Short mmCIF file of C-alpha atoms and ligand atoms in Angstrom, two decimals:
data_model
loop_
_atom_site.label_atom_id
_atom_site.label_comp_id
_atom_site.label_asym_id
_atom_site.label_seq_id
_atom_site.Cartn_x
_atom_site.Cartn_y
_atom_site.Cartn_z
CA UNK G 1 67.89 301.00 80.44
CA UNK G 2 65.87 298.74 78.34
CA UNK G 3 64.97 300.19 74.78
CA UNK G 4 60.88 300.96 74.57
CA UNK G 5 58.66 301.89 71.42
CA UNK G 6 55.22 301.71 71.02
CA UNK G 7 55.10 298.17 70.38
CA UNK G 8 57.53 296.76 72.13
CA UNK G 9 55.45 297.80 74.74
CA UNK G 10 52.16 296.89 73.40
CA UNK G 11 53.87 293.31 73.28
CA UNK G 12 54.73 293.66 77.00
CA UNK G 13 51.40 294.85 78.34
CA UNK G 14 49.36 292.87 76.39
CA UNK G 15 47.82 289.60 78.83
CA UNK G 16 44.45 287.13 78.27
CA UNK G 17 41.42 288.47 78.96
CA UNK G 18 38.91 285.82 80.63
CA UNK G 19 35.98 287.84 81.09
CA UNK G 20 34.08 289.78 78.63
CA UNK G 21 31.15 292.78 78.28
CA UNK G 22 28.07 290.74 76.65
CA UNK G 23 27.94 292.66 73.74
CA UNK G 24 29.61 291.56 70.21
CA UNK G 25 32.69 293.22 69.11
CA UNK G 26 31.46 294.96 65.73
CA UNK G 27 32.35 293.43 61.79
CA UNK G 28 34.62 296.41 61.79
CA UNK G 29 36.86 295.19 64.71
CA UNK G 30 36.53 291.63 63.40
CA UNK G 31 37.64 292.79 59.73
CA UNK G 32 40.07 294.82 61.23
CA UNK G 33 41.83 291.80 63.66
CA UNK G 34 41.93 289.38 60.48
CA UNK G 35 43.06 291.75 58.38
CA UNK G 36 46.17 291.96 60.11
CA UNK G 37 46.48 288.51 60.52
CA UNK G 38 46.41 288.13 56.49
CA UNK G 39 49.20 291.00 55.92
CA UNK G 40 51.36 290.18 58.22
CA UNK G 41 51.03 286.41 57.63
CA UNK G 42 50.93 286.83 53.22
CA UNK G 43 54.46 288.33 53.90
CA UNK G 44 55.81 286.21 56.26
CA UNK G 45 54.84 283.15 53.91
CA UNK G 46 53.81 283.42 50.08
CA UNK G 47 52.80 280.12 49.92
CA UNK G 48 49.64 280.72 52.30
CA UNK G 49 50.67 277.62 54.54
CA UNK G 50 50.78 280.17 57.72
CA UNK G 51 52.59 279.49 61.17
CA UNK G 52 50.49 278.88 63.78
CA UNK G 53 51.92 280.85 66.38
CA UNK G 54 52.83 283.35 64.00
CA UNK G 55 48.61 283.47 63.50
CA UNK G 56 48.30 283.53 66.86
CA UNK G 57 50.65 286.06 67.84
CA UNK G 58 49.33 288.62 65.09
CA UNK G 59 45.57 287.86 66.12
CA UNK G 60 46.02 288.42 69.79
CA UNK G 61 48.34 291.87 69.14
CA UNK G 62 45.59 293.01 66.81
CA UNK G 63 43.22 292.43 68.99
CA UNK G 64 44.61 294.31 71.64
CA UNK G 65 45.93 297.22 69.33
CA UNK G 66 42.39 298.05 68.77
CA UNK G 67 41.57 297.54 72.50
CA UNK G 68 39.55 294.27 71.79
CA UNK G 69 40.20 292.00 74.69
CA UNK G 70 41.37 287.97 73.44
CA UNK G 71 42.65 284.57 74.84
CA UNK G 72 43.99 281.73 72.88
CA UNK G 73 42.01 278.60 73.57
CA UNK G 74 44.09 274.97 72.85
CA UNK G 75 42.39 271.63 71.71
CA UNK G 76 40.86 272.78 68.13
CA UNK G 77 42.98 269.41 66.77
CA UNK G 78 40.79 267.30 68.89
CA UNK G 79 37.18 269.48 68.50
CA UNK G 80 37.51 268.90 64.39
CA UNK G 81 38.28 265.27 64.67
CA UNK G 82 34.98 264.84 65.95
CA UNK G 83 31.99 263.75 63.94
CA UNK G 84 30.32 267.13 65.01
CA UNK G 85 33.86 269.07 64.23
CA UNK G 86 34.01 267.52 60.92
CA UNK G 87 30.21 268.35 60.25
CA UNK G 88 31.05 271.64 61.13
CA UNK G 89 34.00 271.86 58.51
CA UNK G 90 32.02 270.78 55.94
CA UNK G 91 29.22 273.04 56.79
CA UNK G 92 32.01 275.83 56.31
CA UNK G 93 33.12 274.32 52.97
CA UNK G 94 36.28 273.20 54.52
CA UNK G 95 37.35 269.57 53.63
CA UNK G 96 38.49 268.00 56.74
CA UNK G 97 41.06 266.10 55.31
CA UNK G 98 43.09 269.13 54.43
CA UNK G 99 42.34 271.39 57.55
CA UNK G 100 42.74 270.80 60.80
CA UNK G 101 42.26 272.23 63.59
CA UNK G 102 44.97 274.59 65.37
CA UNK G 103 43.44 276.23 68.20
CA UNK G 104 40.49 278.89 68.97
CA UNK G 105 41.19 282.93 69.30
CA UNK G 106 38.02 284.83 71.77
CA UNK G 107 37.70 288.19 70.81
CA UNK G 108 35.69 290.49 73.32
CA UNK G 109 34.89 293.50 74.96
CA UNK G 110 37.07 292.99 78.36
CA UNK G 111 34.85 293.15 81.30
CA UNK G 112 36.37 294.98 84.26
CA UNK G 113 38.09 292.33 85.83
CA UNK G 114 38.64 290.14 83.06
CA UNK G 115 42.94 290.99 82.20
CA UNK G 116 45.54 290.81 84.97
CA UNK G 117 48.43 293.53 85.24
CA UNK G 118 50.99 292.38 83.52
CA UNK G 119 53.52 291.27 86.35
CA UNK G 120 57.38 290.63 85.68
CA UNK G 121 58.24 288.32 82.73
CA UNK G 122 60.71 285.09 83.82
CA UNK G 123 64.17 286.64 84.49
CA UNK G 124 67.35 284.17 83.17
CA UNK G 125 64.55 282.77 80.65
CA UNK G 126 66.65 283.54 77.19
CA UNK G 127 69.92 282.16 76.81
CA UNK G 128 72.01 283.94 74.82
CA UNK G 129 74.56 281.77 72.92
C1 LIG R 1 49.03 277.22 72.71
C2 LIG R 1 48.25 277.95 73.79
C3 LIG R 1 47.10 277.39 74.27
C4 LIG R 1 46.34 278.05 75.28
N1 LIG R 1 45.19 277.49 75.71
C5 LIG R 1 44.47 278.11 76.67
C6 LIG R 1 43.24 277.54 77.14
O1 LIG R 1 42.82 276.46 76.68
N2 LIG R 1 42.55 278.22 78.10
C7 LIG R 1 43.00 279.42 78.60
O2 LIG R 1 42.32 280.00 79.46
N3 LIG R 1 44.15 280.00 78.16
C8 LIG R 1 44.90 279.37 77.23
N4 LIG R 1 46.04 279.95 76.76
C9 LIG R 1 46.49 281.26 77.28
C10 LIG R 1 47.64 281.09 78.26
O3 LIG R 1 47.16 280.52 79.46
C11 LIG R 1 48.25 282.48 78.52
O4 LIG R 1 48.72 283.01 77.31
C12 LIG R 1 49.41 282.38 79.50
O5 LIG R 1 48.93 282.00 80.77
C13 LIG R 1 50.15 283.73 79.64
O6 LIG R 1 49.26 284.71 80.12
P1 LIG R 1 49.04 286.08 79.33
O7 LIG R 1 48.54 285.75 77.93
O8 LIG R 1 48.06 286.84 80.16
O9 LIG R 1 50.39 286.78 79.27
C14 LIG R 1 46.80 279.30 75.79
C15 LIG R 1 47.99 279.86 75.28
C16 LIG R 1 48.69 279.20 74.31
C17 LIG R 1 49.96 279.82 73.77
#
């Protein structure tokens, strides 16, 4: 039998959501989804230069700990290397030759069919060595 906890299975049963409610999550949820990423990412690195997929991982369990649906979106490299990115990054106050671009996280109310069940994970995947 497989150990279970709360968040080992949180992990588990967490999937992408791809369809949201039209209404905005609230500053509170927002506050509370970066929040986490910031604790959990000051202590995994003092030096602020944070892991992306540690980011991601954090923002999408957040999300989803507060029952916020999310997806991770790919191609934010190639969005800021744009004129209009780079506009963008200024606009933000962000110089664009010391950011770039790592990917987008959606943060929504999940619509009814917007998350699959989560379905069997890839058995034989891990090799232990
Ligand atoms: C680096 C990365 C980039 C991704 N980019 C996209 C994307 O552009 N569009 C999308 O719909 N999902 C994207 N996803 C979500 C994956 O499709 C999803 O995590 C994967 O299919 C597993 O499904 P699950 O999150 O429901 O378990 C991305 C995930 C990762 C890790």
């Amino acid at each position: 039998m497989s150990i279970q906890n709360e968040i080992l299975n949180a992990i588990a049963s967490r999937r992408s959501c791809r369809a949201y409610k039209p209404e905005q999550i609230t500053a509170e949820e927002l506050e509370a989804v970066t929040t986490a990423v910031l604790v959990l990412g000051e202590k995994n690195n003092p030096n602020g230069v944070q892991d992306a997929s540690l980011v991601m991982g954090n923002l999408l369990l957040a999300a989803s700990g507060i029952g916020l649906g999310s997806c991770w979106i790919n191609r934010a490299k190639e969005t800021f290397e744009t004129p209009e990115g780079k506009a963008l990054l200024a606009k933000w106050g962000l110089d664009p030759e010391k950011y770039i671009g790592v990917g987008y996280c959606i943060l929504g109310y999940p619509a009814p069919n917007g998350t699959r069940t989560p379905g069997p994970r890839k058995a034989g995947y891990v090799l232990h060595v």
